[in-house]
Structures are given as structure tokens and as C-alpha cells.
XYZ file of C-alpha atoms in Angstrom:
723
model
C 115.600 98.631 150.088
C 113.979 99.318 153.459
C 115.230 102.895 153.257
C 113.542 103.354 149.872
C 110.251 102.085 151.318
C 110.505 104.489 154.239
C 111.206 107.455 151.901
C 108.273 106.419 149.674
C 105.935 106.203 152.663
C 107.096 109.588 153.966
C 106.701 111.157 150.530
C 103.149 109.763 150.147
C 102.153 110.949 153.600
C 103.540 114.402 152.906
C 101.692 114.604 149.628
C 98.447 113.577 151.325
C 98.967 116.186 154.027
C 99.574 118.892 151.447
C 96.442 117.882 149.505
C 94.386 117.810 152.706
C 95.557 121.286 153.658
C 94.926 122.555 150.153
C 91.365 121.242 149.954
C 90.270 122.610 153.276
C 91.881 120.611 156.051
C 92.582 123.732 158.103
C 90.650 126.436 156.293
C 87.058 127.450 157.024
C 84.284 125.175 155.729
C 83.292 125.876 152.111
C 80.487 128.370 151.477
C 77.666 126.233 150.073
C 74.814 128.032 148.355
C 72.153 129.089 150.845
C 68.597 128.902 149.503
C 66.431 129.355 152.561
C 66.184 133.103 152.073
C 66.138 135.352 149.043
C 68.719 134.994 146.326
C 70.906 137.886 145.245
C 68.928 140.377 143.109
C 69.519 140.154 139.383
C 69.655 142.782 136.663
C 66.806 142.774 134.105
C 67.750 141.015 130.900
C 65.875 143.590 128.903
C 68.131 146.393 130.113
C 71.549 144.853 129.359
C 73.508 145.885 126.286
C 76.818 144.305 127.319
C 77.785 141.215 129.312
C 79.747 141.775 132.507
C 81.468 139.447 134.946
C 80.101 139.024 138.416
C 82.236 138.695 141.524
C 81.485 136.302 144.360
C 79.733 137.932 147.301
C 80.193 136.284 150.672
C 77.265 135.963 153.098
C 78.845 138.613 155.322
C 79.164 141.039 152.406
C 75.594 140.260 151.414
C 74.303 141.061 154.902
C 76.273 144.305 154.958
C 74.904 145.233 151.540
C 71.333 144.619 152.645
C 71.690 146.619 155.848
C 73.187 149.482 153.867
C 70.285 149.763 151.442
C 67.981 151.630 153.837
C 68.719 153.442 157.071
C 65.050 152.829 157.849
C 65.302 149.096 157.263
C 63.176 148.328 160.315
C 60.462 150.844 159.442
C 56.829 149.814 159.705
C 53.649 151.864 159.487
C 53.372 152.133 163.261
C 56.957 153.381 163.645
C 57.691 155.472 160.538
C 54.331 156.864 159.437
C 52.538 159.890 160.889
C 48.859 158.919 160.960
C 47.865 162.338 162.316
C 48.360 163.873 158.851
C 45.446 161.759 157.595
C 42.901 162.838 160.195
C 42.043 166.268 158.798
C 41.334 165.642 155.114
C 41.452 161.868 154.920
C 43.840 159.970 152.664
C 45.041 162.564 150.155
C 48.187 162.377 148.015
C 50.356 165.384 147.118
C 52.796 165.438 144.199
C 55.704 167.875 144.428
C 55.787 170.482 141.641
C 58.258 169.741 138.873
C 61.568 171.503 139.468
C 62.966 173.629 136.685
C 65.469 171.835 134.478
C 64.740 168.360 135.820
C 64.287 165.602 133.250
C 61.655 162.950 133.671
C 61.052 159.636 131.909
C 57.768 158.956 130.166
C 57.000 156.164 132.621
C 57.401 158.452 135.621
C 55.272 161.115 133.945
C 52.558 158.482 133.589
C 52.820 157.626 137.279
C 52.443 161.238 138.378
C 49.610 161.877 135.895
C 47.755 158.844 137.238
C 47.952 160.251 140.756
C 46.932 163.752 139.740
C 43.832 162.533 137.881
C 42.666 160.294 140.730
C 40.170 160.979 143.504
C 43.005 160.784 146.050
C 44.979 163.748 144.691
C 45.294 167.104 146.408
C 47.208 170.158 145.233
C 47.434 171.447 148.812
C 50.343 169.932 150.797
C 48.595 171.032 153.982
C 45.830 168.513 153.272
C 48.148 165.693 152.243
C 48.583 162.388 154.026
C 51.094 160.988 151.521
C 53.782 162.750 149.431
C 55.276 161.692 146.080
C 58.455 163.187 144.615
C 58.521 164.908 141.234
C 62.163 163.775 140.965
C 62.381 160.698 138.757
C 63.463 157.741 140.896
C 62.399 154.925 138.550
C 65.816 154.050 137.109
C 68.645 154.113 139.645
C 71.166 152.231 137.510
C 74.084 154.658 137.219
C 74.832 153.367 133.711
C 71.337 154.194 132.474
C 70.613 157.357 130.428
C 67.522 157.849 132.647
C 69.640 158.094 135.803
C 69.098 161.336 137.739
C 72.327 162.645 139.240
C 72.758 164.355 142.630
C 69.470 162.922 143.825
C 70.724 162.709 147.398
C 71.182 166.484 147.649
C 68.006 167.305 145.735
C 65.860 165.178 148.015
C 67.413 166.489 151.208
C 66.682 170.070 150.095
C 62.917 169.440 149.817
C 61.259 171.437 152.598
C 58.606 168.746 153.186
C 61.021 165.795 153.127
C 61.179 165.303 156.915
C 63.556 162.335 156.570
C 61.110 160.706 154.161
C 58.245 160.307 156.606
C 54.884 159.820 154.814
C 56.688 159.775 151.461
C 56.320 157.127 148.751
C 59.139 156.443 146.279
C 58.541 154.551 143.013
C 61.402 152.491 141.578
C 61.773 149.962 138.740
C 65.562 149.489 138.509
C 68.227 149.800 141.188
C 71.941 149.101 141.477
C 74.363 148.489 138.654
C 77.166 146.184 137.562
C 78.512 144.004 139.044
C 76.397 143.535 142.175
C 72.980 144.938 141.179
C 72.015 145.619 144.768
C 68.734 147.288 145.670
C 70.434 150.499 146.769
C 68.818 153.560 145.156
C 71.914 155.695 145.512
C 70.461 157.965 148.193
C 69.145 157.526 151.708
C 65.378 157.130 151.517
C 65.104 157.634 155.274
C 61.656 156.655 156.543
C 60.011 156.718 153.099
C 58.031 153.768 151.736
C 59.117 152.046 148.548
C 56.896 150.954 145.676
C 59.543 148.838 143.994
C 59.840 146.275 141.217
C 62.113 143.234 141.633
C 62.237 143.697 145.394
C 63.595 140.739 147.333
C 62.024 139.236 150.413
C 65.218 140.145 152.281
C 64.767 143.856 151.587
C 60.973 143.989 151.531
C 59.574 145.617 154.670
C 56.191 143.967 155.321
C 53.231 146.271 155.816
C 55.385 149.201 154.723
C 56.816 148.721 151.219
C 54.766 147.687 148.172
C 56.083 145.248 145.584
C 55.059 146.392 142.086
C 55.511 144.649 138.712
C 58.208 145.547 136.230
C 56.592 147.383 133.301
C 58.020 148.962 130.183
C 57.705 152.473 128.793
C 55.127 151.226 126.260
C 52.747 150.172 129.055
C 49.616 152.336 128.596
C 48.958 155.093 131.114
C 45.229 154.386 131.340
C 42.838 151.739 130.088
C 45.018 149.096 128.538
C 43.982 146.081 126.508
C 41.776 143.425 128.029
C 43.057 139.929 128.618
C 43.208 137.431 125.772
C 41.056 134.668 127.269
C 38.271 134.733 124.716
C 36.607 131.386 125.397
C 36.448 129.220 128.495
C 37.148 126.092 126.469
C 37.024 122.666 128.069
C 39.479 121.060 128.295
C 41.526 124.250 128.710
C 44.699 122.942 127.083
C 46.481 124.818 124.335
C 48.969 123.807 121.649
C 51.916 124.025 124.040
C 52.066 122.995 127.687
C 54.998 125.219 128.760
C 56.924 127.914 126.870
C 59.643 130.521 127.301
C 61.629 132.623 124.878
C 64.341 135.008 126.044
C 68.014 135.758 126.497
C 70.605 133.380 127.918
C 73.395 134.849 129.963
C 76.832 133.423 129.307
C 78.469 135.195 132.227
C 77.569 136.911 135.441
C 74.387 137.237 137.386
C 71.292 135.605 135.932
C 73.032 132.837 134.032
C 72.311 129.682 136.022
C 68.571 129.112 135.543
C 68.340 130.111 131.894
C 71.496 128.169 131.056
C 69.778 125.008 132.287
C 66.506 125.388 130.346
C 67.761 123.270 127.430
C 67.563 120.207 129.691
C 63.757 120.572 129.774
C 63.107 121.747 126.195
C 61.644 118.977 123.986
C 60.560 120.917 120.843
C 57.028 119.540 121.244
C 54.819 120.655 124.100
C 57.642 122.103 126.211
C 59.401 124.819 124.206
C 62.009 126.731 126.210
C 64.140 128.875 123.932
C 67.179 130.991 124.736
C 69.609 132.979 122.633
C 73.173 134.084 123.241
C 72.896 136.712 120.512
C 72.537 139.897 122.573
C 74.920 142.521 123.827
C 78.084 143.676 122.084
C 80.425 140.989 123.377
C 78.326 137.861 123.099
C 80.617 136.185 120.566
C 83.578 136.682 122.902
C 81.876 134.498 125.502
C 79.880 132.122 123.250
C 79.926 128.463 124.199
C 79.477 125.264 122.203
C 75.693 125.411 122.541
C 75.144 128.983 121.326
C 74.806 128.310 117.606
C 72.341 125.482 118.141
C 70.319 127.535 120.655
C 70.238 130.566 118.368
C 68.993 128.492 115.423
C 66.204 126.912 117.512
C 65.316 130.343 118.943
C 64.737 131.803 115.472
C 62.325 129.016 114.471
C 59.497 130.160 116.794
C 57.384 133.297 116.945
C 57.131 134.561 120.513
C 53.577 135.924 120.273
C 52.288 132.736 118.686
C 53.835 130.719 121.517
C 52.527 133.072 124.194
C 48.904 132.959 123.031
C 48.902 129.202 122.453
C 50.456 127.896 125.646
C 48.817 126.760 128.869
C 51.766 127.716 131.090
C 54.481 130.349 130.625
C 57.807 130.079 132.400
C 58.857 133.306 134.137
C 62.501 132.847 135.202
C 64.553 135.628 136.727
C 66.521 137.879 134.437
C 69.424 139.979 135.660
C 67.170 141.084 138.476
C 64.373 139.163 140.155
C 61.505 140.662 138.168
C 60.785 140.130 134.484
C 58.609 141.664 131.779
C 57.490 138.110 131.005
C 55.297 138.228 134.113
C 52.816 140.813 132.806
C 52.944 139.359 129.294
C 51.895 135.956 130.618
C 49.073 137.416 132.743
C 47.540 139.266 129.819
C 47.820 136.264 127.511
C 45.917 134.007 129.974
C 49.056 131.884 130.093
C 49.468 130.714 133.695
C 52.815 132.105 134.977
C 55.241 129.529 136.358
C 57.467 131.593 138.606
C 61.157 130.662 138.841
C 62.685 133.507 140.821
C 63.498 132.441 144.347
C 63.374 135.305 146.807
C 61.204 137.654 144.717
C 58.407 139.320 146.655
C 55.515 138.881 144.253
C 53.730 142.054 143.059
C 51.039 143.276 145.462
C 51.663 140.172 147.585
C 50.025 141.934 150.520
C 46.596 141.692 148.905
C 46.752 139.157 146.044
C 46.571 135.410 146.586
C 48.917 134.315 143.810
C 48.230 130.631 144.408
C 44.934 131.184 142.557
C 46.592 132.560 139.405
C 50.182 131.312 139.183
C 52.423 128.347 139.882
C 55.231 129.268 142.266
C 58.208 127.108 141.332
C 61.669 126.622 142.790
C 64.771 127.293 140.728
C 66.513 124.327 142.319
C 63.797 121.991 141.027
C 63.742 123.096 137.392
C 63.744 119.529 136.038
C 60.516 118.781 137.924
C 58.555 121.685 136.419
C 57.181 119.823 133.324
C 55.815 116.901 135.362
C 54.405 119.335 137.935
C 52.366 121.390 135.448
C 51.187 118.240 133.630
C 49.747 116.952 136.897
C 47.485 119.988 137.382
C 43.838 119.087 136.777
C 42.046 120.784 133.888
C 39.473 122.364 136.239
C 42.301 123.984 138.172
C 43.933 125.160 134.941
C 40.737 126.876 133.831
C 40.393 128.508 137.235
C 44.007 129.726 137.115
C 43.551 131.165 133.637
C 40.339 132.946 134.580
C 42.048 134.502 137.585
C 44.960 135.746 135.460
C 42.434 137.694 133.407
C 40.716 139.170 136.430
C 44.002 140.246 138.041
C 45.369 141.642 134.770
C 42.333 143.822 134.129
C 41.828 144.822 137.764
C 45.386 145.762 138.769
C 47.982 145.474 135.982
C 46.589 146.520 132.572
C 47.826 150.127 132.826
C 50.207 152.327 134.774
C 47.162 153.931 136.364
C 45.936 150.562 137.676
C 49.348 149.761 139.129
C 49.633 153.182 140.783
C 46.077 153.239 142.172
C 46.460 149.720 143.551
C 49.638 150.828 145.310
C 47.903 153.852 146.822
C 44.821 151.885 147.880
C 46.997 149.305 149.652
C 48.512 152.113 151.721
C 45.049 153.623 152.154
C 43.850 150.365 153.724
C 46.778 150.394 156.139
C 45.936 153.907 157.253
C 42.209 153.203 157.655
C 42.393 149.687 159.032
C 38.869 149.845 160.435
C 37.532 150.279 156.879
C 40.013 148.229 154.887
C 39.155 145.784 152.119
C 39.045 142.074 152.839
C 41.021 139.489 150.894
C 37.810 138.437 149.140
C 37.257 141.994 147.933
C 40.760 142.174 146.474
C 40.705 138.721 144.872
C 37.236 138.573 143.353
C 35.218 140.607 140.871
C 35.146 143.585 140.484
C 38.344 144.016 142.529
C 39.542 146.303 145.284
C 39.663 149.495 143.214
C 35.878 149.460 142.735
C 35.070 148.377 146.281
C 35.183 151.353 148.631
C 34.957 149.835 152.116
C 33.848 153.146 153.624
C 30.462 152.330 152.096
C 30.076 149.128 154.114
C 32.163 146.451 155.804
C 29.557 143.795 154.972
C 30.081 142.015 151.663
C 26.360 141.478 151.228
C 25.806 145.227 150.832
C 27.518 145.139 147.414
C 25.514 143.958 144.370
C 28.427 141.884 143.011
C 28.311 139.493 145.976
C 24.647 138.474 146.013
C 25.191 135.245 144.059
C 28.434 134.357 145.859
C 26.895 134.768 149.296
C 23.536 133.290 148.344
C 21.693 136.539 149.071
C 18.319 137.231 147.484
C 18.064 140.625 145.761
C 15.995 143.319 147.511
C 12.218 143.091 147.301
C 11.592 146.865 147.413
C 12.903 149.957 145.664
C 13.047 153.687 146.323
C 11.948 155.923 143.447
C 13.899 159.164 143.014
C 12.294 161.714 140.697
C 14.533 164.521 139.518
C 12.469 167.736 139.279
C 13.773 170.845 137.517
C 10.563 172.672 136.431
C 8.052 174.568 138.610
C 4.899 172.843 139.751
C 2.170 175.006 138.186
C -0.520 172.542 137.086
C -2.165 169.401 138.383
C -1.851 167.861 134.931
C 1.951 167.949 134.801
C 3.769 164.683 133.944
C 5.495 164.505 137.329
C 2.174 164.112 139.157
C 1.040 161.336 136.816
C 4.406 159.665 137.320
C 4.038 159.901 141.094
C 0.677 158.172 140.946
C 1.920 155.362 138.686
C 5.085 154.626 140.657
C 3.507 154.776 144.112
C 0.965 152.096 143.115
C 3.702 149.530 142.527
C 3.702 146.808 145.209
C 7.511 146.910 145.102
C 7.758 150.633 145.876
C 8.922 151.409 149.401
C 9.196 155.184 149.115
C 9.119 158.004 146.567
C 11.608 160.826 146.867
C 11.398 164.011 144.796
C 14.724 165.810 144.434
C 13.804 169.457 143.884
C 16.534 170.992 141.728
C 14.312 173.754 140.359
C 15.265 177.411 140.765
C 11.766 178.181 142.002
C 10.894 177.729 145.693
C 9.834 174.323 146.957
C 6.039 173.881 146.549
C 4.022 173.581 149.771
C 2.997 170.104 150.935
C -0.643 170.513 149.916
C 0.376 170.862 146.262
C 1.625 167.267 146.219
C -0.848 164.389 145.840
C -1.428 161.788 148.502
C 0.291 158.475 147.731
C 0.093 154.902 148.978
C 3.733 155.043 150.064
C 5.707 157.764 151.885
C 6.493 160.784 149.689
C 9.573 162.776 150.598
C 10.396 166.042 148.842
C 13.900 167.376 149.471
C 15.596 170.408 148.030
C 18.938 169.908 146.345
C 21.678 171.742 148.188
C 23.670 172.801 145.134
C 20.971 172.117 142.522
C 23.426 170.601 140.053
C 22.962 167.515 137.873
C 25.335 165.314 139.883
C 23.198 165.787 142.985
C 20.680 163.276 141.631
C 23.309 160.593 142.269
C 24.162 161.573 145.818
C 23.674 158.783 148.325
C 21.116 160.399 150.613
C 20.577 158.929 154.065
C 16.868 159.010 153.273
C 17.210 156.169 150.728
C 16.260 153.078 152.781
C 16.510 150.433 150.031
C 19.389 149.006 147.998
C 17.390 149.309 144.773
C 16.926 152.779 143.276
C 14.460 153.658 140.509
C 15.833 156.797 138.886
C 13.299 158.920 136.999
C 13.172 162.186 135.110
C 10.150 164.344 135.935
C 8.748 164.042 132.396
C 9.135 160.261 132.128
C 6.011 158.415 131.012
C 5.722 154.978 132.638
C 2.818 152.861 133.815
C 2.735 150.888 137.044
C 2.989 147.676 135.034
C 6.181 148.861 133.325
C 7.698 149.783 136.678
C 6.830 146.363 138.115
C 8.280 144.498 135.153
C 11.535 146.472 135.139
C 12.061 145.813 138.841
C 11.499 142.067 138.526
C 14.063 141.994 135.711
C 16.546 143.969 137.835
C 16.271 141.379 140.601
C 17.935 138.926 138.217
C 20.683 141.442 137.291
C 21.271 143.447 140.508
C 24.752 144.660 139.509
C 23.586 146.285 136.254
C 21.455 149.179 135.067
C 18.024 147.934 133.976
C 15.584 150.250 132.255
C 13.701 151.552 129.244
C 15.262 154.381 127.179
C 18.325 152.951 125.409
C 21.123 154.666 123.502
C 24.269 153.526 121.749
C 27.823 154.581 120.990
C 29.889 154.030 117.862
C 33.328 154.801 116.515
C 33.366 157.516 113.849
C 36.305 156.579 111.644
C 36.200 159.819 109.654
C 36.382 162.061 112.727
C 38.413 159.517 114.729
C 36.263 159.961 117.787
C 33.382 158.307 119.581
C 29.874 159.100 118.496
C 26.519 159.036 120.290
C 23.243 157.997 118.716
C 19.640 157.924 119.890
C 18.315 155.932 116.924
C 15.900 153.166 117.855
C 17.670 149.980 116.793
C 18.179 146.503 118.176
C 21.695 147.476 119.289
C 22.363 149.542 122.414
C 25.109 150.145 124.996
C 23.441 152.557 127.447
C 20.192 152.689 129.374
C 19.480 156.258 130.395
C 18.820 156.989 134.050
C 15.638 158.898 133.214
C 13.850 155.562 133.685
C 16.228 152.964 135.108
C 16.788 150.788 138.164
C 20.220 150.117 139.687
C 21.888 149.477 143.039
C 22.373 152.383 145.428
C 26.120 151.591 145.679
C 26.565 153.227 142.284
C 25.467 156.499 143.861
C 28.351 156.117 146.291
C 30.830 155.249 143.533
C 29.669 158.158 141.372
C 30.284 160.622 144.201
C 33.401 159.119 145.770
C 35.237 157.261 142.994
C 34.915 159.558 140.001
C 37.182 162.634 140.058
C 35.732 166.067 140.751
C 36.703 167.148 137.225
C 34.208 164.793 135.555
C 31.399 165.641 137.951
C 32.218 169.317 137.464
C 31.874 168.959 133.684
C 28.451 167.362 134.100
C 27.306 170.127 136.430
C 28.652 172.850 134.158
C 26.797 171.476 131.136
C 23.721 170.317 133.069
C 24.026 167.311 130.810
C 25.647 163.876 130.422
C 25.187 162.644 133.993
C 23.305 159.600 132.664
C 26.095 158.808 130.196
C 28.710 159.078 132.944
C 26.741 156.696 135.172
C 26.595 154.163 132.306
C 30.359 154.502 131.780
C 30.940 153.867 135.472
C 28.693 150.806 135.784
C 30.039 149.216 132.591
C 33.619 149.850 133.730
C 32.851 148.030 136.979
C 30.865 145.099 135.587
C 32.494 144.746 132.124
C 28.925 144.054 130.986
C 26.189 145.931 129.098
C 23.034 147.285 130.756
C 19.706 145.490 130.384
C 17.002 146.903 128.121
C 13.414 145.975 128.906
C 10.500 146.352 126.531
C 7.926 149.115 126.856
C 4.739 150.337 125.268
C 5.059 151.624 121.745
C 3.513 154.942 122.712
C 6.448 155.697 125.030
C 8.567 156.440 121.976
C 5.822 158.618 120.502
C 5.377 160.537 123.745
C 9.080 161.279 124.042
C 9.254 162.436 120.424
C 6.411 164.896 120.986
C 8.052 166.594 123.951
C 8.733 170.148 122.812
C 8.554 171.978 126.113
C 11.067 174.778 126.337
C 11.928 173.597 129.818
C 12.901 170.191 128.497
C 16.617 169.810 127.944
C 15.853 167.507 125.014
C 14.645 170.580 123.119
C 18.033 172.289 123.476
C 19.836 172.185 120.068
C 23.209 172.032 121.823
C 22.154 169.083 123.944
C 23.109 166.394 121.409
C 26.455 168.034 120.526
C 27.351 168.225 124.211
C 26.633 164.545 124.651
C 28.936 163.702 121.743
C 31.706 165.681 123.417
C 31.029 164.093 126.803
C 31.468 160.619 125.329
C 35.022 161.386 124.289
C 35.940 163.201 127.505
C 34.740 160.267 129.583
C 36.492 157.709 127.355
C 39.724 159.675 127.713
C 39.547 159.587 131.512
C 38.690 155.884 131.665
C 41.514 155.220 129.214
C 39.319 153.140 126.923
C 35.678 152.721 125.972
C 34.027 150.752 128.818
C 30.574 150.624 127.214
C 29.566 147.198 125.897
C 27.092 146.657 123.045
C 24.134 144.335 123.459
C 21.178 143.133 121.408
C 19.324 141.580 124.312
C 15.889 142.900 125.185
C 13.784 141.307 127.892
C 10.062 141.076 127.239
C 7.255 139.883 129.512
C 6.479 136.188 129.496
C 3.985 135.110 126.811
C 4.608 138.314 124.841
C 2.457 138.226 121.658
C 1.430 134.673 122.525
C -2.096 133.642 121.456
C -3.241 132.898 124.985
C -6.060 134.373 126.978
C -5.281 137.972 127.948
C -6.478 137.149 131.469
C -3.485 134.867 131.964
C -0.962 137.563 131.115
C 0.743 139.209 134.042
C 1.942 142.318 132.136
C -0.921 142.710 129.693
C -0.645 146.507 129.676
C 2.823 146.273 128.177
C 1.829 143.668 125.633
C -1.189 145.603 124.369
C 0.311 147.598 121.482
């Protein structure tokens, strides 16, 4: 009996020893998930047609994979960028010519076209500071039909490659099954990456640029505006939190989406997934698939998107997701669940003002977290989604230009944009810091900084006809403008072919009169930012404009309340001609307008700088060739920046009659081709901007007490009111 007990004890001890050894008594400690850094990149759910199995990757293998992605992993601007190339011609970007026989995706064509139509483009590699390949590098998944083969050899054979120095490579997809690493399949050397779904592990700060994942249907230019139509209070929508997308039964990307059903409540939290995708989904379907698929089909995605306060943006197969841009546009605050993803344009955008950055490990806490956000904060978040969408994400062009301007700021650090410039209206693309490093020098910041608008203006009269008589309109205009108490200086820009008149031919004025001869004598020269303009406010005038001192005074006082807009007298409008399928231009006097012509208008001098330095040479060249449309182009520019219409102020009735009687041969209004050219200009400008930036308005500002039965002596602008 004692022997049996001893054998039983020995057998139990042996069994325990075997179990201990089996479960890790002598083997290395188990590899617990490590969440402090970035998670393994995932493949985009939108790209997968079949489900594949993933293999476990050890931390050592992961580190080796990361180090093998780039030979220039430790590159930074100071170590891998040649700043000397930017000293000669400034920051100019060169695009390699397309090689014969090379295929290119539509998305990459849009990227290159956006560069070539921008102010930063140069066709001369000798003037370039940055180089962009014509070889399509967007899709580096070897299983994709867009994959470009032999890219390693093709890149190395480029005579300007120089191991990638001062090169920028765009990429949306990298790696393939089963690991989906961020390897592009060729050594990028010292080149910078503008990459979607880039992880914080692979992102090289102050060198790479994280860009959003966008589809081939994303517009090249323009793009739709955001969908926040009303700033309703409280800002809640039908749903609190929504998501609708694929669920992965196997492999990378399955964990987070597989757990969403725990949070879904079919009421204000609607998180829908479907197994029904790919060719082999039924082979791997689980017990929940049929129920999930049925619930998925009950809801319309667009209806959910536009009627939810928050939109969940979980990782797909890779870190990035198309849901991100969809949520931004829909004014649905993105709730990010993609640990380790370097957010798009993170170098310049403060995402805490427009998104909720969640943690995949805390999925069950997301509903209570978003419910605890105060309604004022929600409204602020939604407003910022709209600003960021329209400023940086609404088109391929916006994404590309933002990428280039980020690099531009790195190169010219002494004149780089501040965080406030990037994260507030009108955005970094319309703020050129070479103009000024002081925020108060830009008209958009007056209210924010508590700055009072300027108290003086400079009048610029554009002269194109000879001075032959003392009764010419320009001399009467000089007298009227110079009498204004707000006028600091009058400048006559002499763009006439005849020689500049001697000083004694010009009348004496109460303020300094400066007559300068245009260097090139083209129409765009009237919008050059001359050093001789001492004030921020500019009163732009045609030589044959008829205005009284009272009208000038009133217009300027109105402009002081709207310093970021064009304020003036002659108004015009645009319309869509459905029969011709093009934009039309009309000069009919109606209550509706969308332009105020610069023949008699006040605006901020910064728009002179933008006109000359932001708009491409092709548009300015068209204006100069036609000697027409410069006023339309300036209205396009200002409306594109402000997203607002100009301001029309009232004027004497006889102004209309005077303009209608102008039949001078020298007047461009008498040219029969003038109107047809302006119609054509409208469509050319709209094509470049990618959409119609002009905004219609019915607002007209009149003097106080207009037509009121009060003593005429009490009226400040009685000359305007006397009809």
C-alpha cells in the first residue's frame, strides 16, 4: 500500500514537472503584445479582394523589417538635404519627364499635374530645389495591377537621382501579403517620403510627410465644400457614433473591427461590419457573420455619415483608412482608432482641435468618452473639421500643395508659417510668410488679435491714355480722391505707351502725388506690391472712374468693417449657362452680384502680394495678353481666400449714367470683344481654381439715414443720398 502511494506521488510530481516545462518553465518568457510604440502596419480594407492568413512576427523580426525599409532611416533635413540648391532660384519643384512606355495611374497623374500648375513648378532642373519622379510610386503592393515593375533599376538610372537627395516620393500603398510592411520595393536612399498609412516607427520627423489615403475618385482640383451647413445648438445629430465597413475574419486588421459589436447598440451607437467581401469569406465565416451581415444591410452609409456627431475611424488592413477623409468632409468628428499611425500633416496640424484620438485597447470606453464631450467643444471640433477639409484635403491639389509648402517651410525656416497660420482661417496655403512674419499684417487676423483696421489708404490710379487736356476724368478723380481725410497718398501708375507727362502737367494735391511708370506696362502690373505703398488699405481706381470725395469716404469706412474683402462700387455677377454648360458673365444692374470691379474698390495690400506670388504665371500671362480680366481674377482670388462675397456700397445714380455714356475709343469698355473675352476668362479661371469660388450676395450698404425724412444738415453723406 505504501509502495502504491509512493508511485502515485512520483507520477503526480512527474506530471507537474512535464506541465511546468511545457507551459514555459524553462523556455523564454512569453511575448506579450507591446503597445508603447506603433503597431504593425495593416493593409487597407478597400484594397483586399481575398482574405489571407497572417504569420506571427516577433519583435526582433519587426525591428529588422523596420530597419530594412530605408537605408536612409536616420535622414533629417540637416543631414540628407542639400539646401544650396534652393539659394539660386528659391524653392522650385521639378518633375521628371514621362519616360516612353511607362504606365501611370490617374491618381499619380493628378499629383504631377497639381505640381506643374502651381507657382512652385519649374521646367528647368538647373533651377530646382526639389525633384519628383515621373515613375508611378503610389501603389507598391506587388499584387496590385498598378504596381510598376523594375522600379529599382529605373530609379537608379535617373541622371539626377544622386541617391535620392532632394527628391520627394509619393506613396499610398506599400508592402503586400502577409506582412504588409512599409517597404516600397526599392531603396529610396536619401529621398523624402510623402506617404499614407505611415507608422510612427517609420516616420522620420522633419523629413517625411504623412499624407491621407485618398481614392482615385478624389478630385484633382477644387473639390466639394464641407457639409456643415448650420452651426446648430446643441450640435448633436441623430446618431452619436457610427461606423460601417468590412470585418476581417483572418489576418491583419481583424482585432479591432471584430470587437465593434460589443459597443453597437442599434440606437445612438451604430457600428456595423460585414463579413461578405472577398472570394473566400464563406470559407472563414463565423457564427456572427449572418447576423452582422443582416444588420449591416439595414443602414445607408451616407445617411449615417451625415447624421452622426462622431465617426469611428478604425484601422483597416493598413493604418490609414478612407473613412478619415469621409468623416472630415461630413463634419462628423473623427474618432481615431489606429494606434501607431502618424496622423496626416501632423507636423503642422493640431488634430486635438478637430478629432478625438482614441486607443484601440480602450474600445469599450469610446462611447462614454464621446458622450462626455461638452456641446461647445463638439461644435468647435466640427467647425475645425470643415476648415481643415477645405484648406488641405478637399482635392489632390490641396494635399500636394500642403506637402510641398511643409517642405518649403523647412527650407526657409526664417520665413516659415506659425502654427496659428496653419490652423486658422484662411490656412497656410494662402498665407505666404515671405510677406510678413507678423500676424497683424494680414487682414484675416485683425479681429483675432484685436487690431483696429488702418485709418488711411493709398489711392492707385491706373492710367493708360495720354494726358492731353486739363478736363480729362483722371484730373477730376485726382482732385476728388486727394480731398478725402482718409487719403494718405495718391499714386498714378503710368501704363500708357506715350511718354510720362512732366510734373507741371499734374495738379497740386493736398496729399503727396507720386507718378511712376510701369516697367512692363501690362495689366497685371496694377496689382504689383510697390514699395511706395505705405498703407495696408489700397483704393484701386481706373483713370475714367467718376467718384466724389463723399463716395470715397463712405467706401473706406465700410471697408474698415470688412478689411479682408473687396469693398467698392461697380458690381458684376456670374451665372451658370445650362445650355452652353459654362459660366457666364453679366453686367446687368440687379440686386444680385458676386464681383466688385477694381476700377473703384478698396482692399488690403496683401492681395497684391498674393496676386503676384500665389497665382501661376499662366493666369497672369493670359490677363496681360488680353489686356483684360485682371479685375475678375482679383475677385476670384479674394473669394477663394475668404469664402465670402465682396461688399457693394451704394453710389449716386448718375454714376451708372456716366459709365453708360463712355464711348471713348481709348476706353476698353468700347471694345466689342471685351465682353466675350471676359466670358472666356471666367471659365479659364474657374478651371484653374477647380471650382467657382465667387459667392453671390444681395447685400448693399447704404449711408446711415438714407432716404430718411430728417434734416439734410444731419446727414453725413448727403451727396450720396441726393438722387
